mmCIF file of C-alpha atoms in Angstrom:
data_model
loop_
_atom_site.group_PDB
_atom_site.id
_atom_site.type_symbol
_atom_site.label_atom_id
_atom_site.label_comp_id
_atom_site.label_asym_id
_atom_site.label_seq_id
_atom_site.Cartn_x
_atom_site.Cartn_y
_atom_site.Cartn_z
ATOM 1 C CA ASP I 224 82.647 82.857 80.281
ATOM 2 C CA THR I 225 84.892 80.563 78.279
ATOM 3 C CA GLY I 226 82.171 78.546 76.565
ATOM 4 C CA VAL I 227 80.954 78.669 72.971
ATOM 5 C CA SER I 228 79.025 81.838 72.223
ATOM 6 C CA GLN I 229 76.652 82.626 69.373
ATOM 7 C CA ASP I 230 75.206 85.866 68.141
ATOM 8 C CA PRO I 231 72.442 86.779 67.723
ATOM 9 C CA ARG I 232 70.368 84.497 69.916
ATOM 10 C CA HIS I 233 67.223 85.216 67.933
ATOM 11 C CA LYS I 234 66.694 86.496 64.417
ATOM 12 C CA ILE I 235 63.415 87.240 62.691
ATOM 13 C CA THR I 236 63.616 88.036 59.017
ATOM 14 C CA LYS I 237 61.402 88.255 55.974
ATOM 15 C CA ARG I 238 61.603 85.714 53.199
ATOM 16 C CA GLY I 239 64.217 86.667 50.649
ATOM 17 C CA GLN I 240 66.465 88.558 53.048
ATOM 18 C CA ASN I 241 70.033 87.549 53.857
ATOM 19 C CA VAL I 242 71.095 86.712 57.413
ATOM 20 C CA THR I 243 74.466 86.112 59.022
ATOM 21 C CA PHE I 244 75.206 84.353 62.288
ATOM 22 C CA ARG I 245 78.406 84.355 64.279
ATOM 23 C CA CYS I 246 79.978 81.686 66.459
ATOM 24 C CA ASP I 247 82.923 82.127 68.819
ATOM 25 C CA PRO I 248 84.327 78.753 69.869
ATOM 26 C CA ILE I 249 86.210 77.882 73.025
ATOM 27 C CA SER I 250 89.526 79.631 72.534
ATOM 28 C CA GLU I 251 91.846 76.622 72.417
ATOM 29 C CA HIS I 252 89.538 74.562 70.174
ATOM 30 C CA ASN I 253 90.643 74.187 66.581
ATOM 31 C CA ARG I 254 87.511 72.448 65.259
ATOM 32 C CA LEU I 255 84.212 74.230 64.763
ATOM 33 C CA TYR I 256 80.911 72.688 63.676
ATOM 34 C CA TRP I 257 77.554 74.014 62.511
ATOM 35 C CA TYR I 258 74.349 72.052 63.024
ATOM 36 C CA ARG I 259 70.705 72.829 62.307
ATOM 37 C CA GLN I 260 67.830 71.704 64.487
ATOM 38 C CA THR I 261 64.167 71.872 63.584
ATOM 39 C CA LEU I 262 61.378 71.543 66.102
ATOM 40 C CA GLY I 263 61.096 68.108 67.650
ATOM 41 C CA GLN I 264 64.186 66.759 65.897
ATOM 42 C CA GLY I 265 67.782 66.180 66.815
ATOM 43 C CA PRO I 266 70.498 68.442 65.416
ATOM 44 C CA GLU I 267 71.668 67.725 61.874
ATOM 45 C CA PHE I 268 75.211 68.346 60.717
ATOM 46 C CA LEU I 269 75.817 71.175 58.253
ATOM 47 C CA THR I 270 79.563 71.748 58.031
ATOM 48 C CA TYR I 271 82.776 71.834 59.997
ATOM 49 C CA PHE I 272 86.184 73.507 60.022
ATOM 50 C CA GLN I 273 89.572 72.528 61.265
ATOM 51 C CA ASN I 274 91.364 75.811 61.819
ATOM 52 C CA GLU I 275 90.376 77.874 58.768
ATOM 53 C CA ALA I 276 89.846 74.932 56.422
ATOM 54 C CA GLN I 277 86.304 73.804 55.724
ATOM 55 C CA LEU I 278 86.650 70.033 55.742
ATOM 56 C CA GLU I 279 83.134 68.808 55.092
ATOM 57 C CA LYS I 280 79.763 70.106 53.985
ATOM 58 C CA SER I 281 76.441 68.322 54.273
ATOM 59 C CA ARG I 282 74.084 68.046 51.351
ATOM 60 C CA LEU I 283 71.725 70.036 53.559
ATOM 61 C CA LEU I 284 73.968 73.014 52.900
ATOM 62 C CA SER I 285 72.496 74.360 49.672
ATOM 63 C CA ASP I 286 74.246 76.991 47.579
ATOM 64 C CA ARG I 287 72.343 79.654 49.515
ATOM 65 C CA PHE I 288 74.380 78.765 52.596
ATOM 66 C CA SER I 289 77.998 79.742 53.082
ATOM 67 C CA ALA I 290 80.222 79.380 56.109
ATOM 68 C CA GLU I 291 83.615 80.876 56.784
ATOM 69 C CA ARG I 292 86.248 80.770 59.451
ATOM 70 C CA PRO I 293 88.792 83.219 58.069
ATOM 71 C CA LYS I 294 91.353 83.275 60.864
ATOM 72 C CA GLY I 295 90.656 79.916 62.412
ATOM 73 C CA SER I 296 88.883 81.508 65.346
ATOM 74 C CA PHE I 297 85.276 82.717 65.016
ATOM 75 C CA SER I 298 83.006 81.516 62.219
ATOM 76 C CA THR I 299 80.101 83.011 60.323
ATOM 77 C CA LEU I 300 77.188 81.251 58.667
ATOM 78 C CA GLU I 301 75.341 83.231 56.014
ATOM 79 C CA ILE I 302 72.014 82.294 54.468
ATOM 80 C CA GLN I 303 71.104 84.170 51.325
ATOM 81 C CA ARG I 304 67.558 84.623 50.027
ATOM 82 C CA THR I 305 66.045 83.020 53.104
ATOM 83 C CA GLU I 306 63.065 80.710 52.763
ATOM 84 C CA GLN I 307 60.476 79.731 55.340
ATOM 85 C CA GLY I 308 61.996 76.253 55.425
ATOM 86 C CA ASP I 309 65.200 77.775 56.802
ATOM 87 C CA SER I 310 63.432 78.498 60.083
ATOM 88 C CA ALA I 311 65.316 76.481 62.673
ATOM 89 C CA MET I 312 67.793 76.651 65.525
ATOM 90 C CA TYR I 313 71.368 76.948 64.246
ATOM 91 C CA LEU I 314 73.849 75.451 66.666
ATOM 92 C CA CYS I 315 77.588 75.864 66.756
ATOM 93 C CA ALA I 316 79.960 73.509 68.532
ATOM 94 C CA SER I 317 83.703 73.302 68.994
ATOM 95 C CA SER I 318 86.211 70.635 69.886
ATOM 96 C CA SER I 319 89.924 70.092 70.024
ATOM 97 C CA THR I 320 91.852 67.571 67.964
ATOM 98 C CA ARG I 321 94.271 67.435 70.898
ATOM 99 C CA ALA I 322 91.553 65.877 73.041
ATOM 100 C CA PHE I 323 91.532 62.121 73.035
ATOM 101 C CA PHE I 324 87.819 61.872 72.319
ATOM 102 C CA ASN I 325 85.530 63.840 70.035
ATOM 103 C CA GLU I 326 83.651 65.689 72.763
ATOM 104 C CA GLN I 327 81.901 68.654 71.222
ATOM 105 C CA PHE I 328 80.788 71.657 73.251
ATOM 106 C CA PHE I 329 77.738 73.506 72.021
ATOM 107 C CA GLY I 330 76.742 77.135 72.089
ATOM 108 C CA PRO I 331 73.251 78.381 73.008
ATOM 109 C CA GLY I 332 72.154 78.516 69.376
ATOM 110 C CA THR I 333 70.622 81.127 67.104
ATOM 111 C CA ARG I 334 66.914 80.706 66.522
ATOM 112 C CA LEU I 335 65.950 81.880 63.035
ATOM 113 C CA THR I 336 62.362 82.650 62.104
ATOM 114 C CA VAL I 337 61.635 83.410 58.458
ATOM 115 C CA LEU I 338 58.279 85.104 57.900
ATOM 116 C CA SER M 177 69.466 62.245 58.251
ATOM 117 C CA GLN M 178 69.242 60.973 61.791
ATOM 118 C CA GLN M 179 71.523 58.138 62.822
ATOM 119 C CA GLY M 180 68.978 56.472 64.994
ATOM 120 C CA GLU M 181 66.136 56.842 67.356
ATOM 121 C CA GLU M 182 65.561 57.340 71.026
ATOM 122 C CA ASP M 183 62.883 55.450 72.854
ATOM 123 C CA PRO M 184 60.555 56.498 74.322
ATOM 124 C CA GLN M 185 59.885 59.756 72.502
ATOM 125 C CA ALA M 186 58.436 61.177 75.699
ATOM 126 C CA LEU M 187 58.630 60.149 79.344
ATOM 127 C CA SER M 188 56.836 61.567 82.387
ATOM 128 C CA ILE M 189 57.824 60.575 85.919
ATOM 129 C CA GLN M 190 57.646 61.825 89.494
ATOM 130 C CA GLU M 191 60.616 63.303 91.315
ATOM 131 C CA GLY M 192 62.677 60.601 92.946
ATOM 132 C CA GLU M 193 61.898 57.978 90.316
ATOM 133 C CA ASN M 194 64.453 56.668 87.871
ATOM 134 C CA ALA M 195 64.284 57.541 84.188
ATOM 135 C CA THR M 196 65.568 55.219 81.484
ATOM 136 C CA MET M 197 65.854 56.165 77.854
ATOM 137 C CA ASN M 198 67.220 54.113 75.015
ATOM 138 C CA CYS M 199 69.045 54.941 71.826
ATOM 139 C CA SER M 200 69.545 52.839 68.734
ATOM 140 C CA TYR M 201 71.951 53.624 65.929
ATOM 141 C CA LYS M 202 72.716 52.217 62.521
ATOM 142 C CA THR M 203 76.455 52.017 61.850
ATOM 143 C CA SER M 204 79.666 51.091 63.650
ATOM 144 C CA ILE M 205 80.832 53.843 65.969
ATOM 145 C CA ASN M 206 83.910 55.205 67.716
ATOM 146 C CA ASN M 207 82.052 56.764 70.631
ATOM 147 C CA LEU M 208 78.525 57.466 71.765
ATOM 148 C CA GLN M 209 77.659 60.610 73.653
ATOM 149 C CA TRP M 210 74.576 61.780 75.510
ATOM 150 C CA TYR M 211 73.495 65.405 75.538
ATOM 151 C CA ARG M 212 70.763 67.289 77.392
ATOM 152 C CA GLN M 213 68.847 70.204 75.925
ATOM 153 C CA ASN M 214 66.578 72.463 77.913
ATOM 154 C CA SER M 215 63.713 73.953 75.944
ATOM 155 C CA GLY M 216 64.975 76.408 73.334
ATOM 156 C CA ARG M 217 68.568 76.179 74.518
ATOM 157 C CA GLY M 218 71.840 74.682 73.347
ATOM 158 C CA LEU M 219 73.055 71.187 74.145
ATOM 159 C CA VAL M 220 74.934 70.281 77.300
ATOM 160 C CA HIS M 221 77.347 67.356 77.150
ATOM 161 C CA LEU M 222 76.540 64.712 79.762
ATOM 162 C CA ILE M 223 78.725 61.690 79.174
ATOM 163 C CA LEU M 224 80.791 59.902 76.517
ATOM 164 C CA ILE M 225 81.205 56.139 76.275
ATOM 165 C CA ARG M 226 83.768 54.561 73.989
ATOM 166 C CA SER M 227 82.891 51.689 71.679
ATOM 167 C CA ASN M 228 85.028 49.301 73.751
ATOM 168 C CA GLU M 229 83.262 50.215 77.004
ATOM 169 C CA ARG M 230 80.066 48.592 78.194
ATOM 170 C CA GLU M 231 79.047 50.796 81.109
ATOM 171 C CA LYS M 232 79.957 54.165 82.512
ATOM 172 C CA HIS M 233 78.809 56.211 85.500
ATOM 173 C CA SER M 234 78.803 59.919 86.200
ATOM 174 C CA GLY M 235 76.995 61.120 89.308
ATOM 175 C CA ARG M 236 73.339 60.111 88.930
ATOM 176 C CA LEU M 237 73.884 59.021 85.323
ATOM 177 C CA ARG M 238 74.554 55.491 84.160
ATOM 178 C CA VAL M 239 75.156 54.731 80.506
ATOM 179 C CA THR M 240 75.369 51.324 78.916
ATOM 180 C CA LEU M 241 76.464 50.427 75.418
ATOM 181 C CA ASP M 242 75.778 47.237 73.481
ATOM 182 C CA THR M 243 77.608 47.429 70.166
ATOM 183 C CA SER M 244 76.273 44.046 69.053
ATOM 184 C CA LYS M 245 72.752 45.437 69.236
ATOM 185 C CA LYS M 246 73.797 48.943 68.238
ATOM 186 C CA SER M 247 72.037 50.390 71.242
ATOM 187 C CA SER M 248 72.694 52.431 74.348
ATOM 188 C CA SER M 249 70.701 53.369 77.411
ATOM 189 C CA LEU M 250 70.844 56.342 79.741
ATOM 190 C CA LEU M 251 69.602 55.925 83.298
ATOM 191 C CA ILE M 252 69.015 58.944 85.501
ATOM 192 C CA THR M 253 68.552 57.886 89.104
ATOM 193 C CA ALA M 254 66.598 59.787 91.746
ATOM 194 C CA SER M 255 65.311 62.267 89.185
ATOM 195 C CA ARG M 256 64.700 65.917 90.010
ATOM 196 C CA ALA M 257 62.415 68.509 88.457
ATOM 197 C CA ALA M 258 65.560 70.177 87.079
ATOM 198 C CA ASP M 259 66.208 67.065 84.971
ATOM 199 C CA THR M 260 63.235 68.045 82.804
ATOM 200 C CA ALA M 261 64.718 68.399 79.315
ATOM 201 C CA SER M 262 65.211 66.599 76.016
ATOM 202 C CA TYR M 263 67.959 64.008 75.900
ATOM 203 C CA PHE M 264 69.833 63.078 72.732
ATOM 204 C CA CYS M 265 72.349 60.425 71.916
ATOM 205 C CA ALA M 266 74.996 61.224 69.324
ATOM 206 C CA THR M 267 77.502 59.023 67.551
ATOM 207 C CA ASP M 268 80.545 59.580 65.396
ATOM 208 C CA ALA M 269 80.330 56.815 62.877
ATOM 209 C CA VAL M 270 83.471 54.975 61.840
ATOM 210 C CA SER M 271 82.271 54.563 58.282
ATOM 211 C CA TYR M 272 81.833 58.279 57.739
ATOM 212 C CA ASN M 273 85.542 58.973 58.385
ATOM 213 C CA THR M 274 84.625 62.252 59.962
ATOM 214 C CA ASP M 275 84.184 63.769 63.392
ATOM 215 C CA LYS M 276 80.678 65.042 62.763
ATOM 216 C CA LEU M 277 78.086 63.848 65.229
ATOM 217 C CA ILE M 278 74.939 62.081 64.140
ATOM 218 C CA PHE M 279 72.082 62.663 66.556
ATOM 219 C CA GLY M 280 69.037 60.619 67.410
ATOM 220 C CA THR M 281 65.549 62.033 67.564
ATOM 221 C CA GLY M 282 65.567 62.633 71.327
ATOM 222 C CA THR M 283 63.549 61.728 74.388
ATOM 223 C CA ARG M 284 61.550 64.475 76.081
ATOM 224 C CA LEU M 285 61.679 63.898 79.829
ATOM 225 C CA GLN M 286 59.223 65.600 82.184
ATOM 226 C CA VAL M 287 59.851 65.240 85.908
ATOM 227 C CA PHE M 288 56.974 66.340 88.112
ATOM 228 C CA PRO M 289 57.699 67.652 91.628
#
């Protein structure tokens, strides 16, 4: 399968714990995006990388959130001291700057539940 | 924040009928894309229409774009039960100078067999 993959698919954690999610983009894609989606809403942008550089961060990304893409391939999103309001689906997408249009391909998401 | 809204929020039809959903957005755009999301799953890219295009077809999908009204519509013809999903429009706004996508609130489509 050459699509975007995310791990884990589901995560249940207690409030105050740290969690880390991983995203593996399509191999030839140099851009990687993180979005968050709460129930009944559309996805909201969190941050994105071009290669290993983090180019933009949303104001939704509080200082408890950190994202990395150390080698320009896979990315991790860490949430420290989780809160119940962090419960959401975290979606990763990738795209290529060599493509003419900004078509983003999404992974299956990681559903986070904070108890 | 969401870029715009889809209308209707929910739509129920019988198999074989056509489904039309609309999307409105707020700022000038480069492209507008439509995505489908099955319950609890990731998003599947359906179709992209450029800001200088007015209509585009892909299989049973027809998308229109009216930049003067800042709106788009997605028509699914001869719907099937498998089309049951949420549908989102997404734009990459010129003014943001970024490639991030801004999504609407979605239309939940239910197709009954």
